[in-house]
GROMACS .gro file of C-alpha atoms in nm:
model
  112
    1UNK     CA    1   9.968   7.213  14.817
    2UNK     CA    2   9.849   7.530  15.051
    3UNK     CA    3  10.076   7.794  15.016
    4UNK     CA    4  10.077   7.984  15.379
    5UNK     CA    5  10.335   8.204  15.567
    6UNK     CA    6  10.596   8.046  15.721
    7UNK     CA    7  10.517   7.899  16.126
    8UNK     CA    8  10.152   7.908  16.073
    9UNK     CA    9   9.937   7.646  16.015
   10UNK     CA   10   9.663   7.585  15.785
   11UNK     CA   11   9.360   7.660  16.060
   12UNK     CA   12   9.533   7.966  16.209
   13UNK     CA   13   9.560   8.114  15.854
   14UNK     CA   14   9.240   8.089  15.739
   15UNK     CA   15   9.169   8.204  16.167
   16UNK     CA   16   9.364   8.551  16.105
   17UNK     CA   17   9.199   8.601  15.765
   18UNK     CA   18   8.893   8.584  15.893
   19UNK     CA   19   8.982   8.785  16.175
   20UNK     CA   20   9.116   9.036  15.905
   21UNK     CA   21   8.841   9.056  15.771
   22UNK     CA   22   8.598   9.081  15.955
   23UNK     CA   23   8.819   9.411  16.104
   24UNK     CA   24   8.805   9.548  15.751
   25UNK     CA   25   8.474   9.527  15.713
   26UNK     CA   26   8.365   9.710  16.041
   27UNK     CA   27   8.634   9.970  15.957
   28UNK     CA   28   8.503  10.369  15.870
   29UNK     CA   29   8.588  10.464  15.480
   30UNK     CA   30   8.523  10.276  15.214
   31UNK     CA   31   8.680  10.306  14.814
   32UNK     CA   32   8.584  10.218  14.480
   33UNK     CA   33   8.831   9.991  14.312
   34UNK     CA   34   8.871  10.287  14.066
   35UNK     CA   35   8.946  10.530  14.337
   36UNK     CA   36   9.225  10.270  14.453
   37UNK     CA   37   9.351  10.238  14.093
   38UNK     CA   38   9.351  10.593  14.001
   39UNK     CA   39   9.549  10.658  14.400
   40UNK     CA   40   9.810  10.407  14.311
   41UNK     CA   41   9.874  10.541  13.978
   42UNK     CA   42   9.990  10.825  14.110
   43UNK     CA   43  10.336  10.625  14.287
   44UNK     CA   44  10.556  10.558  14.096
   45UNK     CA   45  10.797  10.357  14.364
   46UNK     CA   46  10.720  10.163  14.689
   47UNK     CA   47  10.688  10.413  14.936
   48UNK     CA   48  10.818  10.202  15.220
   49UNK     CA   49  11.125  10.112  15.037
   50UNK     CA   50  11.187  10.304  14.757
   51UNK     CA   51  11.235  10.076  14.508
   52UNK     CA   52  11.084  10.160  14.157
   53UNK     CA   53  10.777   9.955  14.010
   54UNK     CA   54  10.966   9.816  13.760
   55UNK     CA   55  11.204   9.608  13.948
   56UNK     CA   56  10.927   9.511  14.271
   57UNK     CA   57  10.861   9.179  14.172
   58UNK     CA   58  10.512   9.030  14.164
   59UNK     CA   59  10.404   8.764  14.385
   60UNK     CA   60  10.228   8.509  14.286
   61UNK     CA   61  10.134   8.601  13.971
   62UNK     CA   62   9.986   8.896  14.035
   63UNK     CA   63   9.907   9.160  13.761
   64UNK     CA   64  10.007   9.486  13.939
   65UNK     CA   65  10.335   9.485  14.127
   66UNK     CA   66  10.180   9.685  14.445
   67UNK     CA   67   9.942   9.573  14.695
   68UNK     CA   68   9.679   9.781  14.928
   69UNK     CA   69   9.900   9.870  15.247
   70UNK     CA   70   9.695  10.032  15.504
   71UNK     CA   71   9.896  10.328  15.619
   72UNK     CA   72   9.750  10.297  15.971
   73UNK     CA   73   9.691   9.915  16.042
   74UNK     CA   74   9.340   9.871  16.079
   75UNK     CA   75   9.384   9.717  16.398
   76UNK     CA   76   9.552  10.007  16.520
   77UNK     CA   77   9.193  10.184  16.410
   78UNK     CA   78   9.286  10.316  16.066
   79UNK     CA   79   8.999  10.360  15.798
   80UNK     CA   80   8.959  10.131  15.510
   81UNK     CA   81   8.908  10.468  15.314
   82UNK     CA   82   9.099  10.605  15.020
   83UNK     CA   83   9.304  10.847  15.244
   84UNK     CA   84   9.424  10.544  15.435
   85UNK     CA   85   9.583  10.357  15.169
   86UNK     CA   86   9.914  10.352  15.005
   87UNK     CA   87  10.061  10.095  14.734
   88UNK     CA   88  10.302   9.889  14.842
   89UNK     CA   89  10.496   9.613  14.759
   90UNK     CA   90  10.442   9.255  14.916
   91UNK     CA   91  10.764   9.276  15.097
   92UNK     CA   92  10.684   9.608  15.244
   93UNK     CA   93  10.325   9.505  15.290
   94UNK     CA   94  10.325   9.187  15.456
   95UNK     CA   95  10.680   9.199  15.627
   96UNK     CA   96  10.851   8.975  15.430
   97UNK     CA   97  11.083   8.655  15.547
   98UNK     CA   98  11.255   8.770  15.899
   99UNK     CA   99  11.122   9.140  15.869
  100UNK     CA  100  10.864   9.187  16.136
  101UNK     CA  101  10.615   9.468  16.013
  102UNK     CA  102  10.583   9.777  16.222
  103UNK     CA  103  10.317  10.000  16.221
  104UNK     CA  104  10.400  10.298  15.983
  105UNK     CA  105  10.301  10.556  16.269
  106UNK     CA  106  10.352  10.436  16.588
  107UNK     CA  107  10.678  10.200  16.518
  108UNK     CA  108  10.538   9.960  16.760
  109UNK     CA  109  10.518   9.616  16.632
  110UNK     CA  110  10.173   9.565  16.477
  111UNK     CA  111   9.945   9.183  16.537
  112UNK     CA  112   9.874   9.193  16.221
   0.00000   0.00000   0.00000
């Protein structure tokens, strides 16, 4: 079975992926997956909520407990570089069951 957030369907997921992106890729910066790993070493917590590494738990079976969290939303024109990004966990990240995401700068809600 799909796995999918909750209220969307199937077609409008794979819509706002591809919408995602295709934002991504016509965003400025760019990173090396070793830049990103050597950045995120240096947190040692979520920075959106504080809560250590060790107790963040890791969705679907990822390996790392943090994901990429663009610090300004790329559809709020943030860069896709280095400078830009932030580990976070997937709560933090992607909202989260009844949290609607806000951007981190403006506080306005975000269509992401």
């Amino acid at each position: 079975m799909e796995r999918r957030p909750r209220g969307n369907c199937a077609a409008c997921h794979r819509r706002a992926g591809k919408a995602y992106n295709l934002r991504k890729a016509a965003a400025p910066g760019s990173h090396t997956e070793a830049e990103w790993l050597v950045h995120a070493a240096t947190f040692s917590h979520c920075p959106g909520c504080g809560r250590s590494w060790d107790v963040v738990e890791r969705p679907n079976g990822q390996k790392r407990p943090y994901t990429k969290g663009h610090i300004v939303a790329l559809i709020d024109g943030g860069s896709n570089g280095i400078e830009n990004l932030r580990p976070e966990c997937a709560r933090c990240n992607y909202g989260g069951p009844g949290v609607g995401f806000r951007s981190k700068t403006s506080g306005r809600p975000s269509m992401r």
